[in-house]
mmCIF file of N, CA and C and ligand atoms in Angstrom:
data_model
loop_
_atom_site.group_PDB
_atom_site.id
_atom_site.type_symbol
_atom_site.label_atom_id
_atom_site.label_comp_id
_atom_site.label_asym_id
_atom_site.label_seq_id
_atom_site.Cartn_x
_atom_site.Cartn_y
_atom_site.Cartn_z
ATOM 1 N N MET P 1 -102.888 -22.517 -45.559
ATOM 2 C CA MET P 1 -101.616 -21.859 -45.840
ATOM 3 C C MET P 1 -101.475 -21.662 -47.344
ATOM 4 N N SER P 2 -101.083 -20.467 -47.742
ATOM 5 C CA SER P 2 -100.974 -20.206 -49.179
ATOM 6 C C SER P 2 -99.660 -20.754 -49.740
ATOM 7 N N LYS P 3 -99.722 -21.152 -51.009
ATOM 8 C CA LYS P 3 -98.550 -21.681 -51.690
ATOM 9 C C LYS P 3 -97.549 -20.562 -51.944
ATOM 10 N N LYS P 4 -96.259 -20.921 -51.874
ATOM 11 C CA LYS P 4 -95.234 -19.923 -52.162
ATOM 12 C C LYS P 4 -95.336 -19.521 -53.629
ATOM 13 N N GLN P 5 -95.212 -18.228 -53.878
ATOM 14 C CA GLN P 5 -95.315 -17.748 -55.252
ATOM 15 C C GLN P 5 -94.096 -18.170 -56.057
ATOM 16 N N LYS P 6 -94.351 -18.624 -57.262
ATOM 17 C CA LYS P 6 -93.288 -19.068 -58.151
ATOM 18 C C LYS P 6 -92.426 -17.883 -58.587
ATOM 19 N N GLU P 7 -91.100 -18.081 -58.545
ATOM 20 C CA GLU P 7 -90.178 -17.054 -59.049
ATOM 21 C C GLU P 7 -90.027 -17.266 -60.559
ATOM 22 N N ILE P 8 -90.433 -16.301 -61.334
ATOM 23 C CA ILE P 8 -90.443 -16.442 -62.792
ATOM 24 C C ILE P 8 -89.354 -15.566 -63.396
ATOM 25 N N ILE P 9 -88.596 -16.162 -64.316
ATOM 26 C CA ILE P 9 -87.608 -15.392 -65.084
ATOM 27 C C ILE P 9 -88.219 -15.134 -66.458
ATOM 28 N N LEU P 10 -88.458 -13.874 -66.745
ATOM 29 C CA LEU P 10 -89.015 -13.474 -68.043
ATOM 30 C C LEU P 10 -87.891 -12.834 -68.858
ATOM 31 N N SER P 11 -87.642 -13.399 -70.029
ATOM 32 C CA SER P 11 -86.578 -12.871 -70.893
ATOM 33 C C SER P 11 -87.197 -12.242 -72.127
ATOM 34 N N VAL P 12 -86.578 -11.174 -72.579
ATOM 35 C CA VAL P 12 -87.043 -10.504 -73.798
ATOM 36 C C VAL P 12 -85.837 -10.239 -74.691
ATOM 37 N N CYS P 13 -85.996 -10.526 -75.963
ATOM 38 C CA CYS P 13 -84.913 -10.243 -76.902
ATOM 39 C C CYS P 13 -84.844 -8.737 -77.151
ATOM 40 N N LEU P 14 -83.682 -8.173 -76.941
ATOM 41 C CA LEU P 14 -83.509 -6.724 -77.103
ATOM 42 C C LEU P 14 -83.222 -6.329 -78.545
ATOM 43 N N THR P 15 -82.784 -7.297 -79.351
ATOM 44 C CA THR P 15 -82.310 -6.945 -80.692
ATOM 45 C C THR P 15 -83.280 -7.341 -81.798
ATOM 46 N N CYS P 16 -84.464 -7.828 -81.419
ATOM 47 C CA CYS P 16 -85.476 -8.149 -82.432
ATOM 48 C C CYS P 16 -85.869 -6.877 -83.198
ATOM 49 N N THR P 17 -86.192 -7.059 -84.451
ATOM 50 C CA THR P 17 -86.603 -5.927 -85.282
ATOM 51 C C THR P 17 -87.939 -6.231 -85.935
ATOM 52 N N LEU P 18 -88.703 -5.195 -86.156
ATOM 53 C CA LEU P 18 -89.945 -5.263 -86.928
ATOM 54 C C LEU P 18 -89.946 -4.007 -87.768
ATOM 55 N N ASN P 19 -90.134 -4.118 -89.058
ATOM 56 C CA ASN P 19 -90.026 -2.933 -89.916
ATOM 57 C C ASN P 19 -90.876 -1.771 -89.437
ATOM 58 N N LYS P 20 -92.135 -2.051 -89.120
ATOM 59 C CA LYS P 20 -93.023 -0.951 -88.774
ATOM 60 C C LYS P 20 -92.695 -0.315 -87.424
ATOM 61 N N ALA P 21 -91.865 -0.982 -86.633
ATOM 62 C CA ALA P 21 -91.544 -0.428 -85.318
ATOM 63 C C ALA P 21 -90.199 0.284 -85.293
ATOM 64 N N GLN P 22 -89.597 0.458 -86.451
ATOM 65 C CA GLN P 22 -88.244 1.001 -86.455
ATOM 66 C C GLN P 22 -88.155 2.444 -86.898
ATOM 67 N N ASN P 23 -89.251 3.123 -86.959
ATOM 68 C CA ASN P 23 -89.195 4.465 -87.507
ATOM 69 C C ASN P 23 -88.744 5.542 -86.529
ATOM 70 N N ASN P 24 -88.465 5.210 -85.301
ATOM 71 C CA ASN P 24 -87.883 6.250 -84.433
ATOM 72 C C ASN P 24 -86.559 5.781 -83.823
ATOM 73 N N ASN P 25 -85.806 5.022 -84.605
ATOM 74 C CA ASN P 25 -84.453 4.613 -84.238
ATOM 75 C C ASN P 25 -84.373 3.703 -83.017
ATOM 76 N N LYS P 26 -85.455 3.124 -82.630
ATOM 77 C CA LYS P 26 -85.411 2.195 -81.508
ATOM 78 C C LYS P 26 -85.824 0.820 -82.017
ATOM 79 N N LEU P 27 -85.066 -0.197 -81.646
ATOM 80 C CA LEU P 27 -85.408 -1.546 -82.080
ATOM 81 C C LEU P 27 -86.716 -1.990 -81.430
ATOM 82 N N ALA P 28 -87.459 -2.819 -82.146
ATOM 83 C CA ALA P 28 -88.726 -3.318 -81.607
ATOM 84 C C ALA P 28 -88.497 -4.052 -80.287
ATOM 85 N N GLY P 29 -87.407 -4.813 -80.202
ATOM 86 C CA GLY P 29 -87.100 -5.528 -78.962
ATOM 87 C C GLY P 29 -86.876 -4.582 -77.797
ATOM 88 N N GLU P 30 -86.229 -3.472 -78.050
ATOM 89 C CA GLU P 30 -86.010 -2.477 -76.987
ATOM 90 C C GLU P 30 -87.332 -1.849 -76.553
ATOM 91 N N LYS P 31 -88.197 -1.616 -77.525
ATOM 92 C CA LYS P 31 -89.520 -1.058 -77.193
ATOM 93 C C LYS P 31 -90.314 -2.038 -76.326
ATOM 94 N N LEU P 32 -90.277 -3.300 -76.749
ATOM 95 C CA LEU P 32 -90.994 -4.321 -75.986
ATOM 96 C C LEU P 32 -90.425 -4.405 -74.573
ATOM 97 N N ALA P 33 -89.098 -4.398 -74.471
ATOM 98 C CA ALA P 33 -88.454 -4.481 -73.155
ATOM 99 C C ALA P 33 -88.901 -3.324 -72.264
ATOM 100 N N GLN P 34 -88.958 -2.129 -72.808
ATOM 101 C CA GLN P 34 -89.357 -0.972 -71.997
ATOM 102 C C GLN P 34 -90.798 -1.124 -71.504
ATOM 103 N N LYS P 35 -91.657 -1.655 -72.369
ATOM 104 C CA LYS P 35 -93.054 -1.840 -71.958
ATOM 105 C C LYS P 35 -93.164 -2.917 -70.873
ATOM 106 N N LEU P 36 -92.313 -3.937 -70.963
ATOM 107 C CA LEU P 36 -92.336 -4.991 -69.934
ATOM 108 C C LEU P 36 -91.742 -4.477 -68.620
ATOM 109 N N ILE P 37 -90.722 -3.632 -68.715
ATOM 110 C CA ILE P 37 -90.172 -3.005 -67.495
ATOM 111 C C ILE P 37 -91.282 -2.229 -66.792
ATOM 112 N N ASP P 38 -92.016 -1.440 -67.568
ATOM 113 C CA ASP P 38 -93.103 -0.640 -66.992
ATOM 114 C C ASP P 38 -94.187 -1.538 -66.388
ATOM 115 N N LYS P 39 -94.502 -2.610 -67.107
ATOM 116 C CA LYS P 39 -95.580 -3.512 -66.668
ATOM 117 C C LYS P 39 -95.230 -4.221 -65.363
ATOM 118 N N PHE P 40 -93.979 -4.674 -65.231
ATOM 119 C CA PHE P 40 -93.618 -5.539 -64.104
ATOM 120 C C PHE P 40 -92.757 -4.853 -63.047
ATOM 121 N N LYS P 41 -92.656 -3.539 -63.102
ATOM 122 C CA LYS P 41 -91.742 -2.856 -62.173
ATOM 123 C C LYS P 41 -92.103 -3.099 -60.706
ATOM 124 N N ASN P 42 -93.358 -3.367 -60.417
ATOM 125 C CA ASN P 42 -93.752 -3.605 -59.017
ATOM 126 C C ASN P 42 -94.131 -5.062 -58.747
ATOM 127 N N THR P 43 -93.800 -5.945 -59.665
ATOM 128 C CA THR P 43 -94.152 -7.357 -59.497
ATOM 129 C C THR P 43 -92.937 -8.090 -58.939
ATOM 130 N N LYS P 44 -93.042 -8.512 -57.685
ATOM 131 C CA LYS P 44 -91.874 -9.047 -56.985
ATOM 132 C C LYS P 44 -91.413 -10.411 -57.487
ATOM 133 N N ASN P 45 -92.326 -11.256 -57.955
ATOM 134 C CA ASN P 45 -91.905 -12.612 -58.312
ATOM 135 C C ASN P 45 -91.500 -12.752 -59.785
ATOM 136 N N VAL P 46 -91.393 -11.638 -60.497
ATOM 137 C CA VAL P 46 -90.967 -11.701 -61.907
ATOM 138 C C VAL P 46 -89.648 -10.947 -62.064
ATOM 139 N N THR P 47 -88.622 -11.680 -62.500
ATOM 140 C CA THR P 47 -87.339 -11.066 -62.844
ATOM 141 C C THR P 47 -87.305 -10.900 -64.354
ATOM 142 N N LEU P 48 -87.007 -9.715 -64.795
ATOM 143 C CA LEU P 48 -86.989 -9.432 -66.235
ATOM 144 C C LEU P 48 -85.554 -9.257 -66.686
ATOM 145 N N ARG P 49 -85.205 -9.951 -67.756
ATOM 146 C CA ARG P 49 -83.850 -9.787 -68.282
ATOM 147 C C ARG P 49 -83.897 -9.637 -69.792
ATOM 148 N N GLY P 50 -82.996 -8.823 -70.309
ATOM 149 C CA GLY P 50 -82.873 -8.625 -71.743
ATOM 150 C C GLY P 50 -81.801 -9.536 -72.293
ATOM 151 N N VAL P 51 -82.013 -10.015 -73.500
ATOM 152 C CA VAL P 51 -81.058 -10.918 -74.141
ATOM 153 C C VAL P 51 -80.757 -10.368 -75.538
ATOM 154 N N ASN P 52 -79.491 -10.347 -75.889
ATOM 155 C CA ASN P 52 -79.109 -9.898 -77.230
ATOM 156 C C ASN P 52 -79.200 -11.071 -78.195
ATOM 157 N N CYS P 53 -80.352 -11.258 -78.765
ATOM 158 C CA CYS P 53 -80.738 -12.311 -79.722
ATOM 159 C C CYS P 53 -81.005 -13.640 -79.018
ATOM 160 N N MET P 54 -82.211 -14.137 -79.213
ATOM 161 C CA MET P 54 -82.626 -15.428 -78.661
ATOM 162 C C MET P 54 -82.770 -16.467 -79.769
ATOM 163 N N SER P 55 -82.113 -16.210 -80.897
ATOM 164 C CA SER P 55 -82.036 -17.165 -82.018
ATOM 165 C C SER P 55 -83.391 -17.586 -82.567
ATOM 166 N N ASN P 56 -84.310 -16.662 -82.584
ATOM 167 C CA ASN P 56 -85.606 -16.879 -83.231
ATOM 168 C C ASN P 56 -85.970 -15.638 -84.033
ATOM 169 N N CYS P 57 -84.985 -15.090 -84.712
ATOM 170 C CA CYS P 57 -85.112 -13.766 -85.340
ATOM 171 C C CYS P 57 -86.273 -13.690 -86.337
ATOM 172 N N LYS P 58 -86.590 -14.797 -86.990
ATOM 173 C CA LYS P 58 -87.681 -14.766 -87.976
ATOM 174 C C LYS P 58 -89.047 -14.667 -87.327
ATOM 175 N N ARG P 59 -89.118 -14.841 -86.009
ATOM 176 C CA ARG P 59 -90.405 -14.754 -85.294
ATOM 177 C C ARG P 59 -90.443 -13.539 -84.368
ATOM 178 N N SER P 60 -89.646 -12.521 -84.649
ATOM 179 C CA SER P 60 -89.601 -11.303 -83.822
ATOM 180 C C SER P 60 -90.998 -10.736 -83.585
ATOM 181 N N CYS P 61 -91.164 -10.180 -82.406
ATOM 182 C CA CYS P 61 -90.333 -10.107 -81.203
ATOM 183 C C CYS P 61 -90.530 -11.372 -80.355
ATOM 184 N N ILE P 62 -89.511 -11.683 -79.591
ATOM 185 C CA ILE P 62 -89.469 -12.931 -78.826
ATOM 186 C C ILE P 62 -89.430 -12.657 -77.320
ATOM 187 N N VAL P 63 -90.210 -13.443 -76.560
ATOM 188 C CA VAL P 63 -90.062 -13.491 -75.100
ATOM 189 C C VAL P 63 -90.028 -14.957 -74.683
ATOM 190 N N SER P 64 -89.449 -15.227 -73.520
ATOM 191 C CA SER P 64 -89.520 -16.569 -72.951
ATOM 192 C C SER P 64 -89.693 -16.420 -71.449
ATOM 193 N N PHE P 65 -90.192 -17.494 -70.840
ATOM 194 C CA PHE P 65 -90.238 -17.489 -69.382
ATOM 195 C C PHE P 65 -90.019 -18.890 -68.855
ATOM 196 N N THR P 66 -89.469 -18.935 -67.651
ATOM 197 C CA THR P 66 -89.144 -20.199 -67.012
ATOM 198 C C THR P 66 -89.189 -20.018 -65.505
ATOM 199 N N ALA P 67 -89.217 -21.136 -64.791
ATOM 200 C CA ALA P 67 -89.157 -21.141 -63.327
ATOM 201 C C ALA P 67 -88.599 -22.505 -62.919
ATOM 202 N N GLU P 68 -88.130 -22.605 -61.698
ATOM 203 C CA GLU P 68 -87.508 -23.842 -61.219
ATOM 204 C C GLU P 68 -88.476 -25.017 -61.330
ATOM 205 N N ASN P 69 -87.993 -26.116 -61.903
ATOM 206 C CA ASN P 69 -88.778 -27.346 -62.080
ATOM 207 C C ASN P 69 -90.045 -27.143 -62.905
ATOM 208 N N CYS P 70 -90.010 -26.184 -63.789
ATOM 209 C CA CYS P 70 -91.188 -25.882 -64.612
ATOM 210 C C CYS P 70 -90.840 -25.901 -66.104
ATOM 211 N N PHE P 71 -91.864 -26.082 -66.900
ATOM 212 C CA PHE P 71 -91.706 -25.949 -68.341
ATOM 213 C C PHE P 71 -91.204 -24.550 -68.674
ATOM 214 N N THR P 72 -90.433 -24.488 -69.743
ATOM 215 C CA THR P 72 -89.975 -23.205 -70.272
ATOM 216 C C THR P 72 -90.737 -22.937 -71.564
ATOM 217 N N TYR P 73 -91.205 -21.724 -71.714
ATOM 218 C CA TYR P 73 -91.962 -21.356 -72.911
ATOM 219 C C TYR P 73 -91.261 -20.252 -73.681
ATOM 220 N N VAL P 74 -91.402 -20.314 -74.998
ATOM 221 C CA VAL P 74 -90.918 -19.245 -75.878
ATOM 222 C C VAL P 74 -92.093 -18.813 -76.757
ATOM 223 N N PHE P 75 -92.339 -17.520 -76.806
ATOM 224 C CA PHE P 75 -93.392 -16.965 -77.661
ATOM 225 C C PHE P 75 -92.788 -15.968 -78.631
ATOM 226 N N GLY P 76 -93.337 -15.944 -79.846
ATOM 227 C CA GLY P 76 -92.824 -15.041 -80.864
ATOM 228 C C GLY P 76 -93.937 -14.241 -81.516
ATOM 229 N N ASP P 77 -93.562 -13.484 -82.548
ATOM 230 C CA ASP P 77 -94.503 -12.648 -83.318
ATOM 231 C C ASP P 77 -95.196 -11.618 -82.436
ATOM 232 N N ILE P 78 -94.497 -11.137 -81.435
ATOM 233 C CA ILE P 78 -95.094 -10.153 -80.523
ATOM 234 C C ILE P 78 -94.822 -8.755 -81.053
ATOM 235 N N ASP P 79 -95.897 -8.026 -81.258
ATOM 236 C CA ASP P 79 -95.786 -6.655 -81.756
ATOM 237 C C ASP P 79 -95.832 -5.701 -80.566
ATOM 238 N N PRO P 80 -94.734 -5.003 -80.281
ATOM 239 C CA PRO P 80 -94.724 -4.117 -79.109
ATOM 240 C C PRO P 80 -95.709 -2.957 -79.225
ATOM 241 N N GLU P 81 -96.173 -2.696 -80.466
ATOM 242 C CA GLU P 81 -97.147 -1.607 -80.656
ATOM 243 C C GLU P 81 -98.583 -2.063 -80.369
ATOM 244 N N ASN P 82 -98.765 -3.371 -80.244
ATOM 245 C CA ASN P 82 -100.102 -3.906 -79.956
ATOM 246 C C ASN P 82 -100.218 -4.120 -78.446
ATOM 247 N N SER P 83 -100.953 -3.257 -77.786
ATOM 248 C CA SER P 83 -101.008 -3.286 -76.321
ATOM 249 C C SER P 83 -101.624 -4.578 -75.778
ATOM 250 N N ALA P 84 -102.356 -5.309 -76.604
ATOM 251 C CA ALA P 84 -102.970 -6.558 -76.135
ATOM 252 C C ALA P 84 -101.896 -7.560 -75.701
ATOM 253 N N TYR P 85 -100.743 -7.546 -76.377
ATOM 254 C CA TYR P 85 -99.660 -8.454 -75.966
ATOM 255 C C TYR P 85 -99.135 -8.086 -74.588
ATOM 256 N N ILE P 86 -98.993 -6.801 -74.350
ATOM 257 C CA ILE P 86 -98.462 -6.337 -73.061
ATOM 258 C C ILE P 86 -99.508 -6.553 -71.967
ATOM 259 N N ASP P 87 -100.747 -6.216 -72.270
ATOM 260 C CA ASP P 87 -101.809 -6.356 -71.267
ATOM 261 C C ASP P 87 -102.014 -7.814 -70.872
ATOM 262 N N SER P 88 -101.899 -8.727 -71.837
ATOM 263 C CA SER P 88 -102.218 -10.137 -71.589
ATOM 264 C C SER P 88 -101.070 -10.929 -70.989
ATOM 265 N N ILE P 89 -99.869 -10.418 -71.036
ATOM 266 C CA ILE P 89 -98.742 -11.237 -70.566
ATOM 267 C C ILE P 89 -98.813 -11.455 -69.054
ATOM 268 N N GLU P 90 -99.406 -10.518 -68.347
ATOM 269 C CA GLU P 90 -99.569 -10.685 -66.902
ATOM 270 C C GLU P 90 -100.505 -11.871 -66.611
ATOM 271 N N GLU P 91 -101.580 -11.959 -67.380
ATOM 272 C CA GLU P 91 -102.526 -13.071 -67.234
ATOM 273 C C GLU P 91 -101.847 -14.400 -67.585
ATOM 274 N N LEU P 92 -101.015 -14.364 -68.623
ATOM 275 C CA LEU P 92 -100.277 -15.559 -69.034
ATOM 276 C C LEU P 92 -99.360 -16.030 -67.900
ATOM 277 N N LEU P 93 -98.636 -15.111 -67.294
ATOM 278 C CA LEU P 93 -97.717 -15.473 -66.212
ATOM 279 C C LEU P 93 -98.467 -15.899 -64.952
ATOM 280 N N LEU P 94 -99.658 -15.371 -64.753
ATOM 281 C CA LEU P 94 -100.470 -15.793 -63.610
ATOM 282 C C LEU P 94 -100.906 -17.253 -63.788
ATOM 283 N N SER P 95 -101.340 -17.611 -64.991
ATOM 284 C CA SER P 95 -101.697 -19.011 -65.271
ATOM 285 C C SER P 95 -100.490 -19.907 -65.069
ATOM 286 N N TYR P 96 -99.349 -19.450 -65.546
ATOM 287 C CA TYR P 96 -98.102 -20.211 -65.411
ATOM 288 C C TYR P 96 -97.774 -20.416 -63.933
ATOM 289 N N SER P 97 -97.943 -19.394 -63.171
ATOM 290 C CA SER P 97 -97.633 -19.426 -61.749
ATOM 291 C C SER P 97 -98.532 -20.410 -60.999
ATOM 292 N N LYS P 98 -99.756 -20.560 -61.453
ATOM 293 C CA LYS P 98 -100.714 -21.435 -60.766
ATOM 294 C C LYS P 98 -100.497 -22.913 -61.092
ATOM 295 N N SER P 99 -99.832 -23.194 -62.195
ATOM 296 C CA SER P 99 -99.627 -24.579 -62.612
ATOM 297 C C SER P 99 -98.401 -25.153 -61.897
ATOM 298 N N ASP P 100 -98.532 -26.339 -61.287
ATOM 299 C CA ASP P 100 -97.428 -26.907 -60.503
ATOM 300 C C ASP P 100 -96.134 -27.013 -61.289
ATOM 301 N N ASP P 101 -96.221 -27.537 -62.515
ATOM 302 C CA ASP P 101 -94.994 -27.700 -63.313
ATOM 303 C C ASP P 101 -94.925 -26.672 -64.455
ATOM 304 N N GLY P 102 -95.775 -25.665 -64.384
ATOM 305 C CA GLY P 102 -95.751 -24.606 -65.382
ATOM 306 C C GLY P 102 -96.370 -24.985 -66.715
ATOM 307 N N PHE P 103 -96.920 -26.198 -66.804
ATOM 308 C CA PHE P 103 -97.521 -26.611 -68.073
ATOM 309 C C PHE P 103 -98.801 -25.815 -68.318
ATOM 310 N N LEU P 104 -98.903 -25.259 -69.522
ATOM 311 C CA LEU P 104 -100.055 -24.425 -69.863
ATOM 312 C C LEU P 104 -100.812 -25.030 -71.035
ATOM 313 N N ARG P 105 -102.020 -25.459 -70.768
ATOM 314 C CA ARG P 105 -102.863 -25.891 -71.878
ATOM 315 C C ARG P 105 -103.263 -24.648 -72.670
ATOM 316 N N ARG P 106 -103.553 -24.902 -73.950
ATOM 317 C CA ARG P 106 -103.902 -23.792 -74.838
ATOM 318 C C ARG P 106 -105.031 -22.947 -74.241
ATOM 319 N N ARG P 107 -106.033 -23.619 -73.692
ATOM 320 C CA ARG P 107 -107.199 -22.894 -73.162
ATOM 321 C C ARG P 107 -106.863 -22.066 -71.916
ATOM 322 N N HIS P 108 -105.722 -22.332 -71.313
ATOM 323 C CA HIS P 108 -105.322 -21.563 -70.134
ATOM 324 C C HIS P 108 -104.429 -20.381 -70.474
ATOM 325 N N ARG P 109 -104.238 -20.170 -71.779
ATOM 326 C CA ARG P 109 -103.447 -19.009 -72.206
ATOM 327 C C ARG P 109 -104.403 -17.943 -72.746
ATOM 328 N N PRO P 110 -104.104 -16.661 -72.514
ATOM 329 C CA PRO P 110 -104.945 -15.617 -73.111
ATOM 330 C C PRO P 110 -105.012 -15.798 -74.623
ATOM 331 N N GLU P 111 -106.123 -15.447 -75.201
ATOM 332 C CA GLU P 111 -106.372 -15.636 -76.633
ATOM 333 C C GLU P 111 -105.180 -15.223 -77.503
ATOM 334 N N ILE P 112 -104.603 -14.091 -77.210
ATOM 335 C CA ILE P 112 -103.542 -13.557 -78.067
ATOM 336 C C ILE P 112 -102.247 -14.377 -77.969
ATOM 337 N N TYR P 113 -102.134 -15.201 -76.938
ATOM 338 C CA TYR P 113 -100.956 -16.068 -76.777
ATOM 339 C C TYR P 113 -101.273 -17.537 -77.097
ATOM 340 N N ARG P 114 -102.281 -17.789 -77.916
ATOM 341 C CA ARG P 114 -102.626 -19.176 -78.243
ATOM 342 C C ARG P 114 -101.967 -19.673 -79.529
ATOM 343 N N SER P 115 -101.620 -18.778 -80.418
ATOM 344 C CA SER P 115 -101.119 -19.242 -81.711
ATOM 345 C C SER P 115 -99.667 -18.855 -81.983
ATOM 346 N N ASN P 116 -99.032 -18.177 -81.058
ATOM 347 C CA ASN P 116 -97.668 -17.700 -81.340
ATOM 348 C C ASN P 116 -96.603 -18.367 -80.475
ATOM 349 N N ILE P 117 -96.913 -19.587 -80.038
ATOM 350 C CA ILE P 117 -95.921 -20.304 -79.249
ATOM 351 C C ILE P 117 -94.819 -20.824 -80.171
ATOM 352 N N VAL P 118 -93.598 -20.617 -79.777
ATOM 353 C CA VAL P 118 -92.445 -21.046 -80.574
ATOM 354 C C VAL P 118 -91.820 -22.308 -79.982
ATOM 355 N N GLY P 119 -91.883 -22.453 -78.676
ATOM 356 C CA GLY P 119 -91.306 -23.641 -78.056
ATOM 357 C C GLY P 119 -91.810 -23.862 -76.645
ATOM 358 N N ARG P 120 -91.830 -25.143 -76.253
ATOM 359 C CA ARG P 120 -92.222 -25.533 -74.892
ATOM 360 C C ARG P 120 -91.278 -26.641 -74.477
ATOM 361 N N PHE P 121 -90.504 -26.433 -73.440
ATOM 362 C CA PHE P 121 -89.433 -27.362 -73.071
ATOM 363 C C PHE P 121 -89.629 -27.833 -71.639
ATOM 364 N N PRO P 122 -89.686 -29.156 -71.448
ATOM 365 C CA PRO P 122 -89.906 -29.669 -70.094
ATOM 366 C C PRO P 122 -88.673 -29.482 -69.216
ATOM 367 N N PRO P 123 -88.889 -29.380 -67.914
ATOM 368 C CA PRO P 123 -87.747 -29.270 -67.008
ATOM 369 C C PRO P 123 -87.037 -30.617 -66.871
ATOM 370 N N ILE P 124 -85.803 -30.588 -66.408
ATOM 371 C CA ILE P 124 -85.080 -31.821 -66.105
ATOM 372 C C ILE P 124 -85.886 -32.587 -65.053
ATOM 373 N N ASN P 125 -85.930 -33.917 -65.186
ATOM 374 C CA ASN P 125 -86.655 -34.794 -64.254
ATOM 375 C C ASN P 125 -88.164 -34.542 -64.229
ATOM 376 N N SER P 126 -88.698 -34.049 -65.328
ATOM 377 C CA SER P 126 -90.138 -33.825 -65.385
ATOM 378 C C SER P 126 -90.901 -35.137 -65.311
ATOM 379 N N LYS P 127 -92.024 -35.121 -64.618
ATOM 380 C CA LYS P 127 -92.908 -36.299 -64.531
ATOM 381 C C LYS P 127 -94.106 -36.134 -65.455
ATOM 382 N N SER P 128 -94.063 -35.155 -66.333
ATOM 383 C CA SER P 128 -95.186 -34.880 -67.204
ATOM 384 C C SER P 128 -95.507 -36.077 -68.098
ATOM 385 N N ASP P 129 -96.805 -36.323 -68.310
ATOM 386 C CA ASP P 129 -97.191 -37.452 -69.166
ATOM 387 C C ASP P 129 -97.038 -37.155 -70.656
ATOM 388 N N ILE P 130 -96.560 -35.995 -71.009
ATOM 389 C CA ILE P 130 -96.287 -35.746 -72.433
ATOM 390 C C ILE P 130 -94.867 -36.180 -72.795
ATOM 391 N N ILE P 131 -94.107 -36.642 -71.801
ATOM 392 C CA ILE P 131 -92.718 -37.035 -72.045
ATOM 393 C C ILE P 131 -92.587 -38.541 -72.077
ATOM 394 N N ILE P 132 -91.893 -39.034 -73.079
ATOM 395 C CA ILE P 132 -91.624 -40.464 -73.200
ATOM 396 C C ILE P 132 -90.124 -40.657 -73.118
ATOM 397 N N ASN P 133 -89.649 -41.323 -72.104
ATOM 398 C CA ASN P 133 -88.210 -41.578 -72.009
ATOM 399 C C ASN P 133 -87.825 -42.662 -72.997
ATOM 400 N N LEU P 134 -86.939 -42.365 -73.912
ATOM 401 C CA LEU P 134 -86.604 -43.276 -75.007
ATOM 402 C C LEU P 134 -85.350 -44.098 -74.737
ATOM 403 N N LYS P 135 -84.585 -43.760 -73.757
ATOM 404 C CA LYS P 135 -83.345 -44.505 -73.483
ATOM 405 C C LYS P 135 -82.974 -44.372 -72.023
HETATM 406 S S1 FES A 1 -82.782 -10.689 -82.835
HETATM 407 FE FE1 FES A 1 -84.402 -11.368 -81.528
HETATM 408 S S2 FES A 1 -84.277 -13.505 -81.706
HETATM 409 FE FE2 FES A 1 -82.599 -12.828 -82.874
#
């Protein structure tokens, strides 16, 4: 019996800016969002939502993803003009989907998503061995 597919919430900052991406009056975040809409329009287990600022403006463009009882990840420095980010995000989410608690080792992330991680947050009641309960 196959495992139920993980429902993933993918968020993209709509208001991120990048100087080189602003020459046709569209914010870099909006461009990235449109490319992600196109990429995932037929992917049933990925919900895409836009957010007006994800409070990581210095690392524009920003995306995050999460799922129930799974680690939440935030990635930054994404250039919507570089198709490698768009092409590889599907592979990134596939690795995430295969991991029971969503934990992604560096080697399990596509090359382009190995150095631009901004945050990794464990789920409530996580049993991960990277967590030390202090109180
Ligand atoms: S404008 Fe994108 S994180 Fe603030």
